[in-house]
């Protein structure tokens, strides 16, 4: 069956991008957003979709990998582990984890069908089919047997889950006693004083939440994040704020290398270019970024 001609597909995508980015009344669900974004990426080697951890990184590829490694190290990922990766994007971190930590098995769940197709092709191309099983499925209703995995990771994806609290409960269910949960996650900043800064916080969080499919129920600051993990049954909870190594360095990198945005369609690149004209402290005022970890207690 012939595919529609590319000018028509291009126009239709352009209209959908316009509607998503510039129609204030439009709220798309996460899989529609990611279908629309397709494989357009600012990375050069991989197809990571995360903002990266920039402590020692010189490019977005390095920063994205560093975030994936940080999460795996926090989870103490090892060679006997069955890892469940929730929200795997295009599977980049699964290839990285397989190479660096050699876990016995990785199962991935992702709600976005178009990403699952691309990611599975990539996993086959590097010969990892026998160890990495990527499936379409939701982190809030996991098609996974109870008590069957050692590590659950949500790498910059749990803010989308409807709801994150339901995901915590599912993660607790599928983990074996002693199993570890790790998230790299976007949450709102604690309220600051000063009306201008407060307004900036509300506007920046609101823009990100409405454009990037963050349910209102997930607008939890650090204390509520902690208590929702605890109420789901987790222990040894640790929530580390890493925002200084995420937003501002990414902003500075893109401001110094505007050519990296050339791979994005002009409609997507335009609001990013506009944001780059402002001071990062204002642009990300409402956004915190955490690395959270917790353990499912062993039965006594
Ligand atoms: C910002 S991307 C991060 C992708 C990848 N972890 C990375 O670091 O490049 C968020 C991912 O979460 C996935 N996602 C959103 N809601 C989901 C859900 N309910 N269950 C599973 N995956 C979901 C999206 O399809 C997307 O792949």
Coordinates of C-alpha atoms and ligand atoms in Angstrom, one line a residue:
X1 CA 0.0 0.0 0.0
X2 CA 1.6 3.3 -1.0
X3 CA 2.1 5.8 1.8
X4 CA 0.6 9.3 1.4
X5 CA 3.0 11.7 -0.3
X6 CA 5.4 13.4 2.1
X7 CA 4.3 17.0 1.5
X8 CA 0.8 16.0 2.7
X9 CA 2.3 14.1 5.7
X10 CA 4.5 17.0 6.4
X11 CA 1.7 19.5 6.4
X12 CA -0.5 17.3 8.6
X13 CA 2.3 16.9 11.1
X14 CA 3.0 20.7 11.0
X15 CA -0.7 21.4 11.8
X16 CA -0.7 18.9 14.7
X17 CA 2.6 20.4 16.1
X18 CA 1.1 23.9 15.8
X19 CA -2.1 22.8 17.6
X20 CA 0.0 21.0 20.4
X21 CA 2.5 23.8 21.0
X22 CA 0.4 26.9 20.5
X23 CA -3.2 26.0 21.3
X24 CA -3.5 26.8 25.1
X25 CA -6.6 24.6 25.4
X26 CA -5.0 21.5 23.9
X27 CA -3.7 18.8 26.3
X28 CA -2.5 15.7 24.5
X29 CA -1.8 12.4 26.2
X30 CA 1.8 11.3 26.5
X31 CA 1.8 8.7 23.7
X32 CA 0.2 11.3 21.3
X33 CA 2.9 13.8 22.2
X34 CA 5.7 11.3 21.6
X35 CA 4.1 10.0 18.3
X36 CA 4.1 13.6 17.2
X37 CA 7.7 14.3 18.3
X38 CA 8.7 11.1 16.4
X39 CA 12.5 10.4 16.2
X40 CA 13.5 14.1 16.0
X41 CA 16.2 14.5 18.6
X42 CA 18.9 17.0 19.7
X43 CA 21.3 14.1 20.4
X44 CA 23.7 13.2 17.6
X45 CA 24.5 9.5 18.2
X46 CA 21.5 8.2 20.0
X47 CA 17.8 8.9 20.4
X48 CA 17.7 9.7 24.1
X49 CA 14.8 11.9 25.1
X50 CA 16.0 12.9 28.6
X51 CA 17.5 16.2 29.6
X52 CA 20.8 14.7 30.8
X53 CA 23.0 14.8 33.8
X54 CA 25.7 17.4 33.0
X55 CA 28.3 17.1 35.8
X56 CA 31.1 15.9 33.5
X57 CA 29.3 15.9 30.1
X58 CA 30.3 17.8 27.0
X59 CA 27.3 16.9 24.8
X60 CA 23.7 15.9 25.1
X61 CA 24.6 12.3 24.2
X62 CA 27.1 12.2 27.0
X63 CA 24.7 13.9 29.5
X64 CA 21.8 11.6 28.6
X65 CA 24.0 8.5 29.0
X66 CA 25.3 9.9 32.3
X67 CA 21.7 10.2 33.6
X68 CA 21.0 6.6 32.6
X69 CA 24.3 5.4 34.3
X70 CA 23.5 7.4 37.4
X71 CA 20.1 5.8 37.7
X72 CA 21.5 2.3 37.2
X73 CA 24.3 2.9 39.7
X74 CA 21.8 4.1 42.3
X75 CA 19.8 0.9 41.6
X76 CA 23.0 -1.1 42.2
X77 CA 22.2 -2.9 38.9
X78 CA 24.1 -6.2 38.6
X79 CA 24.6 -9.2 36.4
X80 CA 21.9 -11.4 38.1
X81 CA 19.2 -8.7 38.0
X82 CA 15.9 -8.7 36.1
X83 CA 15.4 -5.0 35.3
X84 CA 12.1 -3.5 34.5
X85 CA 12.5 -0.2 32.5
X86 CA 9.3 1.9 32.5
X87 CA 9.1 4.5 29.7
X88 CA 12.1 3.3 27.7
X89 CA 11.8 5.8 24.8
X90 CA 13.8 4.4 21.9
X91 CA 15.7 1.8 24.1
X92 CA 19.0 3.7 24.3
X93 CA 19.4 3.2 28.0
X94 CA 18.6 -0.5 27.7
X95 CA 21.5 -1.0 25.2
X96 CA 23.8 1.0 27.5
X97 CA 22.8 -0.9 30.7
X98 CA 23.2 -4.3 28.8
X99 CA 26.7 -3.3 27.8
X100 CA 27.9 -1.7 31.1
X101 CA 26.1 -3.7 33.8
X102 CA 25.2 -7.0 31.9
X103 CA 21.9 -7.6 33.8
X104 CA 20.4 -11.1 33.2
X105 CA 17.3 -9.6 31.7
X106 CA 15.7 -6.3 30.9
X107 CA 12.0 -6.0 30.3
X108 CA 10.7 -2.6 29.0
X109 CA 7.3 -1.1 29.1
X110 CA 6.4 1.9 26.9
X111 CA 3.0 3.4 26.1
X112 CA 4.0 4.8 22.8
X113 CA 3.6 2.3 20.0
X114 CA 5.8 4.1 17.5
X115 CA 8.7 4.2 19.9
X116 CA 8.2 0.5 20.8
X117 CA 8.6 -0.4 17.1
X118 CA 11.7 1.6 16.6
X119 CA 13.3 0.5 19.9
X120 CA 12.7 -3.2 19.1
X121 CA 14.3 -2.9 15.7
X122 CA 17.3 -1.2 17.4
X123 CA 17.6 -4.0 20.0
X124 CA 17.5 -6.6 17.3
X125 CA 20.1 -4.8 15.2
X126 CA 22.6 -5.0 18.1
X127 CA 21.8 -8.7 18.8
X128 CA 20.2 -8.2 22.2
X129 CA 16.8 -9.9 21.5
X130 CA 17.6 -12.7 23.9
X131 CA 18.2 -10.4 26.9
X132 CA 16.1 -7.3 26.2
X133 CA 12.3 -7.7 25.8
X134 CA 10.6 -4.4 25.0
X135 CA 6.8 -4.3 25.0
X136 CA 3.9 -1.9 24.7
X137 CA 2.4 -1.5 28.1
X138 CA 1.7 1.0 30.8
X139 CA 3.7 1.6 34.0
X140 CA 0.4 2.0 35.8
X141 CA -1.0 -1.4 34.9
X142 CA 2.1 -3.6 34.4
X143 CA 1.6 -6.9 32.5
X144 CA 4.3 -8.3 34.8
X145 CA 4.1 -11.1 37.4
X146 CA 4.1 -10.0 41.1
X147 CA 7.5 -10.4 42.8
X148 CA 9.4 -11.1 39.6
X149 CA 11.9 -8.3 39.1
X150 CA 14.9 -7.0 41.1
X151 CA 15.0 -3.4 39.8
X152 CA 12.4 -1.0 38.5
X153 CA 13.7 2.2 36.8
X154 CA 11.7 5.1 35.4
X155 CA 14.2 7.3 33.6
X156 CA 12.6 10.7 33.2
X157 CA 9.2 9.2 32.6
X158 CA 7.3 8.8 35.9
X159 CA 6.0 12.4 35.8
X160 CA 3.8 11.3 32.8
X161 CA 2.3 8.2 34.5
X162 CA -1.4 8.5 35.3
X163 CA -0.8 8.5 38.2
X164 CA 2.8 8.3 39.6
X165 CA 1.3 6.9 42.8
X166 CA -0.3 4.1 40.9
X167 CA 3.1 3.4 39.4
X168 CA 4.7 3.3 42.8
X169 CA 2.1 0.7 43.9
X170 CA 2.7 -1.4 40.7
X171 CA 6.5 -1.2 41.2
X172 CA 6.1 -2.4 44.7
X173 CA 3.9 -5.3 43.5
X174 CA 6.3 -6.5 40.8
X175 CA 9.5 -6.2 42.8
X176 CA 10.9 -9.1 44.8
X177 CA 11.5 -8.3 48.5
X178 CA 14.8 -6.4 48.6
X179 CA 14.2 -5.1 45.1
X180 CA 15.0 -1.5 44.2
X181 CA 13.0 1.3 42.6
X182 CA 14.8 4.3 41.0
X183 CA 13.3 7.3 39.3
X184 CA 14.9 10.4 37.6
X185 CA 11.9 12.6 37.7
X186 CA 10.5 16.1 37.1
X187 CA 8.4 17.7 40.0
X188 CA 7.4 21.2 41.0
X189 CA 9.8 23.4 43.0
X190 CA 9.0 24.4 46.5
X191 CA 7.2 27.8 46.5
X192 CA 9.6 30.8 46.7
X193 CA 8.9 34.2 48.2
X194 CA 8.5 37.2 45.9
X195 CA 5.4 37.6 43.6
X196 CA 7.4 37.8 40.4
X197 CA 9.3 34.6 41.1
X198 CA 6.1 32.9 42.3
X199 CA 4.4 33.8 39.1
X200 CA 7.4 32.5 37.1
X201 CA 7.1 29.2 39.0
X202 CA 3.4 28.8 38.2
X203 CA 3.8 29.8 34.5
X204 CA 6.8 27.6 33.9
X205 CA 5.4 24.5 35.7
X206 CA 2.0 25.1 34.0
X207 CA 3.6 25.3 30.5
X208 CA 5.6 22.2 30.9
X209 CA 2.7 20.2 32.6
X210 CA 0.2 21.1 29.9
X211 CA 2.5 20.6 26.9
X212 CA 4.2 17.5 28.2
X213 CA 1.2 15.5 29.5
X214 CA 1.8 15.7 33.3
X215 CA -1.4 14.8 35.1
X216 CA -2.4 17.3 37.9
X217 CA -2.2 14.5 40.4
X218 CA 1.6 14.3 39.8
X219 CA 2.4 17.9 40.8
X220 CA 3.9 16.7 44.0
X221 CA 6.9 18.4 45.7
X222 CA 9.6 16.4 47.5
X223 CA 7.8 15.8 50.8
X224 CA 4.7 14.4 49.1
X225 CA 6.8 12.3 46.7
X226 CA 8.5 10.8 49.8
X227 CA 5.2 10.1 51.6
X228 CA 3.6 8.5 48.5
X229 CA 6.6 6.2 48.2
X230 CA 6.3 5.4 51.9
X231 CA 2.6 4.8 51.7
X232 CA 3.1 2.4 48.8
X233 CA 5.2 0.3 51.2
X234 CA 8.8 1.4 50.3
X235 CA 11.6 1.8 52.8
X236 CA 15.2 3.4 52.6
X237 CA 13.7 6.2 50.6
X238 CA 16.2 8.8 49.3
X239 CA 15.3 11.8 47.2
X240 CA 18.1 13.8 45.9
X241 CA 17.6 17.2 44.1
X242 CA 19.9 17.2 41.0
X243 CA 18.3 20.2 39.1
X244 CA 21.5 22.2 39.1
X245 CA 23.1 19.4 37.0
X246 CA 20.2 19.3 34.6
X247 CA 18.3 22.4 33.5
X248 CA 20.9 25.2 33.6
X249 CA 23.8 23.3 32.0
X250 CA 21.5 22.0 29.2
X251 CA 20.3 25.6 28.6
X252 CA 23.8 26.9 28.5
X253 CA 24.9 24.1 26.1
X254 CA 22.0 24.8 23.7
X255 CA 22.6 28.5 23.9
X256 CA 26.3 27.9 22.9
X257 CA 25.4 25.3 20.2
X258 CA 22.1 26.6 18.6
X259 CA 23.0 24.4 15.5
X260 CA 22.0 21.3 17.5
X261 CA 18.4 22.4 17.2
X262 CA 18.6 22.1 13.4
X263 CA 17.5 18.4 13.5
X264 CA 14.1 19.5 15.0
X265 CA 11.3 20.8 12.9
X266 CA 11.2 24.6 12.9
X267 CA 7.9 24.7 14.8
X268 CA 9.4 22.6 17.6
X269 CA 12.8 24.5 17.6
X270 CA 11.2 28.0 17.7
X271 CA 9.9 27.9 21.3
X272 CA 13.2 26.4 22.5
X273 CA 15.1 29.2 20.7
X274 CA 12.9 31.7 22.4
X275 CA 13.4 30.2 25.8
X276 CA 17.2 30.3 25.3
X277 CA 17.1 34.1 25.2
X278 CA 16.1 34.2 28.8
X279 CA 18.1 33.5 32.0
X280 CA 17.8 29.7 32.9
X281 CA 16.9 30.6 36.4
X282 CA 13.6 32.1 35.2
X283 CA 12.9 29.6 32.5
X284 CA 13.1 26.6 34.9
X285 CA 11.9 28.4 38.0
X286 CA 9.0 26.1 38.6
X287 CA 10.8 22.8 37.8
X288 CA 12.7 20.7 40.3
X289 CA 14.5 17.5 39.2
X290 CA 15.1 14.5 41.5
X291 CA 16.8 11.2 41.6
X292 CA 14.7 9.1 43.9
X293 CA 15.4 5.6 45.2
X294 CA 13.6 3.2 47.5
X295 CA 13.7 -0.5 48.5
X296 CA 10.9 -3.0 48.9
X297 CA 11.5 -4.3 52.4
X298 CA 12.3 -8.0 52.9
X299 CA 9.7 -10.0 54.7
X300 CA 10.5 -10.7 58.4
Ligands
LIG1 C1 11.0 11.8 28.4 S1 10.7 10.2 27.6 C2 12.1 9.4 28.3 C3 12.5 8.2 27.5 C4 13.8 7.5 28.0 N1 13.7 6.9 29.3 C5 15.0 8.4 27.9 O1 15.6 8.7 28.9 O2 15.4 8.7 26.8 C6 9.3 9.5 28.5 C7 8.9 8.1 28.1 O3 7.9 7.7 29.0 C8 7.0 6.9 28.2 N2 5.7 6.8 28.9 C9 4.8 7.8 29.1 N3 3.7 7.4 29.8 C10 4.0 6.0 30.0 C11 3.3 5.0 30.7 N4 2.1 5.2 31.3 N5 3.8 3.7 30.7 C12 5.0 3.5 30.1 N6 5.7 4.4 29.4 C13 5.2 5.7 29.4 C14 6.9 7.7 26.9 O4 6.4 7.0 25.8 C15 8.4 8.0 26.7 O5 9.0 6.9 26.1

